[in-house]
XYZ file of N, CA, C and O in Angstrom:
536
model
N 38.510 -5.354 -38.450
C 38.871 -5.870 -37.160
C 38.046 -5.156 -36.093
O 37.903 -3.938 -36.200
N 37.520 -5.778 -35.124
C 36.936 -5.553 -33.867
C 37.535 -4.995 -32.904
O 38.511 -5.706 -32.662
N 37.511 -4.023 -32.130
C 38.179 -3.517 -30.991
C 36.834 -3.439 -30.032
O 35.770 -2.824 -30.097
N 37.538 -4.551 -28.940
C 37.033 -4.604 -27.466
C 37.811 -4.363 -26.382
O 38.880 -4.886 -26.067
N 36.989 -3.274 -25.681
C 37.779 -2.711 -24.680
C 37.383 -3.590 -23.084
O 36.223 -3.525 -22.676
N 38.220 -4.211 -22.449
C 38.024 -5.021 -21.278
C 38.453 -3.971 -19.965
O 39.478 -3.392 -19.605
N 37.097 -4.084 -19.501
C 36.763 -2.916 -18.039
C 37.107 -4.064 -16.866
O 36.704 -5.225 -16.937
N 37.926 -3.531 -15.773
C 38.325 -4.420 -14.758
C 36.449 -4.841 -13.801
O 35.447 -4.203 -14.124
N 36.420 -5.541 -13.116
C 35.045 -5.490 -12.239
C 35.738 -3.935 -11.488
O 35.070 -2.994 -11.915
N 36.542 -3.584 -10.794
C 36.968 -3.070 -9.722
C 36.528 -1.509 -10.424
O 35.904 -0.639 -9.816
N 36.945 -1.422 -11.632
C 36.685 0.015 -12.128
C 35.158 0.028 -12.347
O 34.430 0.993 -12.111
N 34.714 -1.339 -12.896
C 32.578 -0.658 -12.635
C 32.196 -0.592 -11.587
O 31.046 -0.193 -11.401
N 33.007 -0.952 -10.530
C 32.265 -1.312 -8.897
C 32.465 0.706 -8.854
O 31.658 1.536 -8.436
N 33.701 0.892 -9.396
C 33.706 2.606 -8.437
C 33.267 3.689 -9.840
O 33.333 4.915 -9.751
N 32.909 3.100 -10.849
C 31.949 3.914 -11.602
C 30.715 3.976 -10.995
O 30.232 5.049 -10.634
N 30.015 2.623 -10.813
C 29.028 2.883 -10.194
C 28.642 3.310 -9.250
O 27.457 3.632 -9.339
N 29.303 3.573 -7.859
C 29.882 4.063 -7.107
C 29.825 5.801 -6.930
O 29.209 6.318 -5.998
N 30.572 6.610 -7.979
C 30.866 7.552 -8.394
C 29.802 8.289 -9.195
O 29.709 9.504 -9.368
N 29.036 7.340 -9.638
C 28.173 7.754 -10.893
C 27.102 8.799 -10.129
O 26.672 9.805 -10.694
N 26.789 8.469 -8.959
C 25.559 9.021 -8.449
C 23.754 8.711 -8.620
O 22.844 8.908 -7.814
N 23.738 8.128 -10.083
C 22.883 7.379 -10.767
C 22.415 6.296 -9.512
O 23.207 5.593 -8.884
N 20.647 6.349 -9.270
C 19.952 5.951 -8.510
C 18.952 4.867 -9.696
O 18.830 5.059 -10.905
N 18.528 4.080 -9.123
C 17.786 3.175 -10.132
C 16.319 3.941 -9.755
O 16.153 4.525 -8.684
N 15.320 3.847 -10.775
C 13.941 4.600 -10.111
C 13.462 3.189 -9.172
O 13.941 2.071 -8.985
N 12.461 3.802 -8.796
C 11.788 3.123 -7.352
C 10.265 2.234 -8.225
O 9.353 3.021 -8.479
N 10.085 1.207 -8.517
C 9.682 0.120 -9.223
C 8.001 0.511 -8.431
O 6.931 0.574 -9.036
N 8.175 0.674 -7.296
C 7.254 0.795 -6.090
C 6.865 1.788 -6.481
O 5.743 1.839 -6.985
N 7.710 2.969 -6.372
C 6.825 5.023 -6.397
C 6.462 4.730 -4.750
O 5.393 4.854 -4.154
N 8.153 4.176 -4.145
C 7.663 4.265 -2.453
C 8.748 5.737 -2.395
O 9.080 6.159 -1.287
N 9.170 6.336 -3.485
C 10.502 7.690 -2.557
C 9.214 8.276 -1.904
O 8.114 8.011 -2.389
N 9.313 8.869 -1.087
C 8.525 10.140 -0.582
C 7.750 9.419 0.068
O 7.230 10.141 0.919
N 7.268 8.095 0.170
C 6.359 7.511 1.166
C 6.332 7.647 2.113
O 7.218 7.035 2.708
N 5.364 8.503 3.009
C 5.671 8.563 4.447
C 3.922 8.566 4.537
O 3.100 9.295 3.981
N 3.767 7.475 5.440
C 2.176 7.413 5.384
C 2.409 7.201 7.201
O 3.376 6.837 7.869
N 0.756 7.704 7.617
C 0.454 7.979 9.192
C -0.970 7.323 9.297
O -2.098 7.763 9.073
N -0.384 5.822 9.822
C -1.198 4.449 10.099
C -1.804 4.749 11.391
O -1.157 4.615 12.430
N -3.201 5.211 11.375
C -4.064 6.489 12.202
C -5.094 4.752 12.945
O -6.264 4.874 13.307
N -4.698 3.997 12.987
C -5.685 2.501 13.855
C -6.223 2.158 13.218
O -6.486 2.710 12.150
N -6.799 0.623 13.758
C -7.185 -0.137 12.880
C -8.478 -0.802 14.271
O -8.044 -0.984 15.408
N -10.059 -1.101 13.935
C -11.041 -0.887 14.922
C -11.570 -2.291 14.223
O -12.271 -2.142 13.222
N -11.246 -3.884 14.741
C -12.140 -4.780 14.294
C -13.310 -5.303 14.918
O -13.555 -5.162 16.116
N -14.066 -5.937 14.062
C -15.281 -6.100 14.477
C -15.860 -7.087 14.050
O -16.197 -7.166 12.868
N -16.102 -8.088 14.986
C -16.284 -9.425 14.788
C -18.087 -9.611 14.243
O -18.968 -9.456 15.088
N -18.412 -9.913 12.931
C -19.188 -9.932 12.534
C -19.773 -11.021 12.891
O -20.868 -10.722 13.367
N -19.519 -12.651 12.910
C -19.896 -13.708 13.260
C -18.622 -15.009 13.631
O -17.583 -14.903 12.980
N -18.666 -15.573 14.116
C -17.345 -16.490 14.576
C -16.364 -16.812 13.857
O -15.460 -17.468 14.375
N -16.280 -16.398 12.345
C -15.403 -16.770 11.467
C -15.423 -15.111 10.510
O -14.740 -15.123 9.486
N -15.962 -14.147 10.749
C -16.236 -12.932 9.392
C -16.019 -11.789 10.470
O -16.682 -11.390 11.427
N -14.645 -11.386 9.827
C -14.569 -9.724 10.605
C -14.257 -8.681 9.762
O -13.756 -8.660 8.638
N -14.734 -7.619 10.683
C -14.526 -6.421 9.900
C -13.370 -5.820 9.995
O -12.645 -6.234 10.900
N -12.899 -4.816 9.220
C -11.633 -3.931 9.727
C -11.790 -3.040 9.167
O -11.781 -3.024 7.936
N -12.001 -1.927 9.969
C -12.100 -0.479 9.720
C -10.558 0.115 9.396
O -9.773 -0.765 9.752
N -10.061 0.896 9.032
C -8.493 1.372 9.077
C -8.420 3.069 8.379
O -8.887 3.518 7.332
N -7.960 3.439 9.015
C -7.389 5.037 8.625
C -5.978 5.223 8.995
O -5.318 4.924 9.990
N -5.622 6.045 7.440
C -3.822 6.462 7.622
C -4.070 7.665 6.701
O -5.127 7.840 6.094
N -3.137 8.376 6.654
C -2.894 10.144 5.884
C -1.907 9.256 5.030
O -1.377 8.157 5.193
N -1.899 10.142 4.130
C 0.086 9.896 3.504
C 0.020 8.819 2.551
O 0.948 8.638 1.763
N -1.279 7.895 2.564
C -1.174 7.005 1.060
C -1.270 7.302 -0.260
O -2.110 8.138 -0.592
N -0.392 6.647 -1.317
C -0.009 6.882 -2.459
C -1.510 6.273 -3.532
O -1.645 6.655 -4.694
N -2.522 5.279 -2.831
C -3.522 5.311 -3.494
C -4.716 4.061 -2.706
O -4.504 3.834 -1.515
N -5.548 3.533 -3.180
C -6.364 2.921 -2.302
C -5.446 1.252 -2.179
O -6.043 0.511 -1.398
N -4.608 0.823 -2.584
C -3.741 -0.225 -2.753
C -3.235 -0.030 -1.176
O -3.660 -0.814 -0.328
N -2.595 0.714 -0.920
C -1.841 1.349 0.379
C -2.602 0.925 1.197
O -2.128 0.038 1.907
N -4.491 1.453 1.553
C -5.164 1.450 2.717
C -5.880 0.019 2.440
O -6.841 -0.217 3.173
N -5.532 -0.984 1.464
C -6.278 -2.215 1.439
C -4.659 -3.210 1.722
O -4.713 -4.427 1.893
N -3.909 -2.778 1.724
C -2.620 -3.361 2.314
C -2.563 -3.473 3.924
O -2.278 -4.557 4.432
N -2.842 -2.321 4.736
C -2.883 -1.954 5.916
C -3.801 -2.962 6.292
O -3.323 -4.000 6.748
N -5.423 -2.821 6.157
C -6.495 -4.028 6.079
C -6.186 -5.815 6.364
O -6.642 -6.767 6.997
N -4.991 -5.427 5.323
C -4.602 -7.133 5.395
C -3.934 -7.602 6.390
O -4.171 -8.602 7.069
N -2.558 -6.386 6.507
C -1.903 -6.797 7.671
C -2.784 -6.894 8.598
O -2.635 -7.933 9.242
N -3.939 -6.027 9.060
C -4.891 -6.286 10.341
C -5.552 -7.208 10.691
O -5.888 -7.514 11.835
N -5.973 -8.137 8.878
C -6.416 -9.267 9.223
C -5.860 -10.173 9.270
O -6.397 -11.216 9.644
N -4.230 -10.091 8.808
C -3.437 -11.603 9.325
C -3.285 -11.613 10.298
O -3.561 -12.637 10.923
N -2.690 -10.316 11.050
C -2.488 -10.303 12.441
C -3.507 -10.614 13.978
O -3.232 -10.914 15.140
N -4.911 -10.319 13.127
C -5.896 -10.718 13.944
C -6.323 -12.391 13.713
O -7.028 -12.997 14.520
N -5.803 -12.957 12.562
C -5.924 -14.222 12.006
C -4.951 -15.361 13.020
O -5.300 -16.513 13.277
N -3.865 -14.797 13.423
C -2.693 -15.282 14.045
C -3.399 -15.208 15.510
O -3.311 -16.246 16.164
N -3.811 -14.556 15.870
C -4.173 -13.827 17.341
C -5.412 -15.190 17.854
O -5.390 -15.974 18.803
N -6.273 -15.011 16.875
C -7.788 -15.753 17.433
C -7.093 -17.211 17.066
O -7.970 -18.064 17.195
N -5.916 -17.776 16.681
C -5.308 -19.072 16.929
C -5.530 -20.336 15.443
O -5.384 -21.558 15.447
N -6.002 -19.211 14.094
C -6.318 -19.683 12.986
C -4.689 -18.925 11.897
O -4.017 -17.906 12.058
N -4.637 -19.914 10.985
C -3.434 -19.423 9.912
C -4.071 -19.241 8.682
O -3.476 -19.371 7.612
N -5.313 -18.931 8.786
C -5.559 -18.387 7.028
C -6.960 -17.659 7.392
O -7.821 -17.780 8.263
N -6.752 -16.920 6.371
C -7.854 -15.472 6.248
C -8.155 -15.540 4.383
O -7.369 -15.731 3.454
N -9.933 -15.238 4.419
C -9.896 -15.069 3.403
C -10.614 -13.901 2.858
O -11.804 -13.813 3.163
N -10.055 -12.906 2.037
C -10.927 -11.438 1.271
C -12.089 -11.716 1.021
O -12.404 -12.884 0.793
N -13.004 -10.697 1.006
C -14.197 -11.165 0.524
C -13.867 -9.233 -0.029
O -13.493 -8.869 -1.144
N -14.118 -8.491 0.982
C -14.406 -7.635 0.545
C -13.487 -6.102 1.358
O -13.217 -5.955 2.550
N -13.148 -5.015 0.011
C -12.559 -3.770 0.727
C -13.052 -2.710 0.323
O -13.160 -2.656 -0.902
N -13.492 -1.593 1.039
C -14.194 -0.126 0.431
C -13.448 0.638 1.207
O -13.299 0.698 2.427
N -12.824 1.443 -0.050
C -11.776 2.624 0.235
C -12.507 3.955 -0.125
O -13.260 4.188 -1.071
N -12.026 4.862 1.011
C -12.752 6.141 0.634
C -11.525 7.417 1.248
O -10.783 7.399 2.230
N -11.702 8.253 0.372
C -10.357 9.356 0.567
C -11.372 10.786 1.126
O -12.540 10.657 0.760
N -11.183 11.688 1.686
C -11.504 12.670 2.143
C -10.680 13.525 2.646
O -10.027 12.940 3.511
N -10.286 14.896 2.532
C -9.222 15.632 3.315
C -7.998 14.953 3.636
O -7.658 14.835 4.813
N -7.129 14.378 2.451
C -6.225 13.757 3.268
C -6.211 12.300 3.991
O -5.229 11.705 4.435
N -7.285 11.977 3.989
C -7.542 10.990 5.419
C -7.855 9.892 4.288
O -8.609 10.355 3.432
N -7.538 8.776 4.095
C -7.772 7.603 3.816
C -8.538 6.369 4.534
O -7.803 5.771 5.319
N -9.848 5.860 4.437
C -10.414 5.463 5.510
C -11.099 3.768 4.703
O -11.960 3.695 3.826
N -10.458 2.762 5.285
C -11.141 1.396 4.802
C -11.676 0.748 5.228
O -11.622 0.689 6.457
N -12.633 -0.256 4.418
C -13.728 -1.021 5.451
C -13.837 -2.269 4.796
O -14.664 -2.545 3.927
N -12.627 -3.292 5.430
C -12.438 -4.574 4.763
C -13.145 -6.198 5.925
O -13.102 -6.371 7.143
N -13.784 -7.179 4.654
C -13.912 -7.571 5.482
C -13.474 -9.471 5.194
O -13.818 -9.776 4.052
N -13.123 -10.134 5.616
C -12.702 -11.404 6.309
C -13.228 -12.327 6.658
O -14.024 -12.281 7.596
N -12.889 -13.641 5.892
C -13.032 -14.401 6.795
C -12.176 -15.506 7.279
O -12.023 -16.419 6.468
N -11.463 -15.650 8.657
C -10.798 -17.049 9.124
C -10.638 -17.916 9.373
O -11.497 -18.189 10.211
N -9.958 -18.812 9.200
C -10.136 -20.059 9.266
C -8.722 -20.933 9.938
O -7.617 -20.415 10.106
N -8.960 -21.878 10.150
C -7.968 -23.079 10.667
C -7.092 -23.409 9.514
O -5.874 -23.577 9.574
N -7.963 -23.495 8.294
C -7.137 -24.325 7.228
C -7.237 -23.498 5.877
O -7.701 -22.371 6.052
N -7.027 -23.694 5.055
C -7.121 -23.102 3.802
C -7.783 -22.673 2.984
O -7.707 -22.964 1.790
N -8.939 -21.509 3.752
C -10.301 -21.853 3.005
C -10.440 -21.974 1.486
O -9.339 -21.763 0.978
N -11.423 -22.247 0.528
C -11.649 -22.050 -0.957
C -11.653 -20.203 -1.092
O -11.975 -19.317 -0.300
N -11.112 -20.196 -2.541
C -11.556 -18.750 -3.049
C -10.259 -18.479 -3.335
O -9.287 -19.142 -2.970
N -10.260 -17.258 -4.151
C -9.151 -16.603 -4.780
C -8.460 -15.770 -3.893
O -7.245 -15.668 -4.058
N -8.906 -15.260 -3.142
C -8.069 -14.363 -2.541
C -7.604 -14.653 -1.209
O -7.282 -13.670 -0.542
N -7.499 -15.795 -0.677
C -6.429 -15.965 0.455
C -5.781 -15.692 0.757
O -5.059 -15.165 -0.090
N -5.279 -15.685 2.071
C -3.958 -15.084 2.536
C -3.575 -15.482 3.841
O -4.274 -15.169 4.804
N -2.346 -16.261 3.991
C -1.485 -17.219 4.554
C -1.275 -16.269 5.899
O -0.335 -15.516 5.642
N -1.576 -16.115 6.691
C -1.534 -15.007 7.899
C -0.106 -14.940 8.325
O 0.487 -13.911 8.646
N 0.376 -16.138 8.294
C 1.955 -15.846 9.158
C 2.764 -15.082 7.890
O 3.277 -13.987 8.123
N 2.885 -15.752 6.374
C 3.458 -15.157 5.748
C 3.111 -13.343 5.446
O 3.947 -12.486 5.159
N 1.832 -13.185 5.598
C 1.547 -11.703 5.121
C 1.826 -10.945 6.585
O 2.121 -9.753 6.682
N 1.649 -12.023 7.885
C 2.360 -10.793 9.367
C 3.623 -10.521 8.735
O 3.870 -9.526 8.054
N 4.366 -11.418 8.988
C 5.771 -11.109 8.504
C 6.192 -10.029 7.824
O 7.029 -9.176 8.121
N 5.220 -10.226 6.470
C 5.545 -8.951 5.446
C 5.506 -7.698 5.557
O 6.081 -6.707 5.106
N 4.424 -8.054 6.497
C 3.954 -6.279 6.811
C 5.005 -6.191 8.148
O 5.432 -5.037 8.119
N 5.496 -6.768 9.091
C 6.625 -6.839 10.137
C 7.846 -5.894 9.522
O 8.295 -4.906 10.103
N 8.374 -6.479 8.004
C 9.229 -6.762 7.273
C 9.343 -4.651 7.301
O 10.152 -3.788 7.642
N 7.833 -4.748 6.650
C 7.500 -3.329 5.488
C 7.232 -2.377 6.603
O 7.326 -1.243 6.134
N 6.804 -2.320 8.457
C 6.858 -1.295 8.598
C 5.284 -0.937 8.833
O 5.030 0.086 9.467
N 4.338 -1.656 8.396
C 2.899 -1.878 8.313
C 2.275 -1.989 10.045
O 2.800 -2.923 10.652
N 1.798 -1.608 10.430
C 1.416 -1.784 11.783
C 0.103 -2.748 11.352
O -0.684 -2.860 10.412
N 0.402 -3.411 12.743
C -1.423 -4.460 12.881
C -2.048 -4.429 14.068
O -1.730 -3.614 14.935
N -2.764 -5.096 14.185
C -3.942 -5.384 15.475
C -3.219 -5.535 16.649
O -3.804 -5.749 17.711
């Protein structure tokens, strides 16, 4: 014979509760405290910009090509276009200092290529996350 023991919801709500037990961080954001040091764009030709960006405190070059993006949706939104597309990001670390040099191009509509990015949805995100932009 089988013995099953039936747990109320109310007693796992205050086990869990009680337990102290933290789930780990999927991200590796505990301890994140990064210092989003500006972002300097630079209009290469009527549709291709640059974005320079420096912050301290990133967890790896993902971090300072994140920052990049928010700068270029937000500058994507700004010049009166809803899509931006990657072409290119160069991350470089020194003393602490995290320093990127991404560059863009915008558009009205949806350009071709793999790496697009929907400007209102990625402002938002970075709005959402805390990310400063242009």
């Amino acid at each position: 014979m089988r013995r099953v023991a039936l747990i109320s919801p109310m007693t796992l709500a205050f086990a869990g509760a009680v337990s102290g037990c933290e789930m780990p961080d999927p991200n590796g954001s505990a301890g994140f405290s990064p210092d989003y040091r500006g972002v300097e764009t630079r209009l290469l030709d009527n549709d291709l910009v640059s974005f320079q960006v420096s912050m301290s405190g990133a967890r790896n070059a993902e971090d300072v090509s994140r920052y990049a993006e928010c700068a270029a949706a937000q500058y994507t939104l700004i010049r009166g276009y809803g899509f931006a597309r990657h072409l290119r990001t160069n991350v470089e670390e020194a003393g602490g200092i995290w320093s990127g040099d991404a560059v863009y191009t915008i558009s009205p509509a949806l350009p071709q290529g793999l790496k697009t990015i929907d400007a209102e949805v990625v402002a938002a995100d970075c709005a959402e996350n805390g990310i400063p932009m242009v």
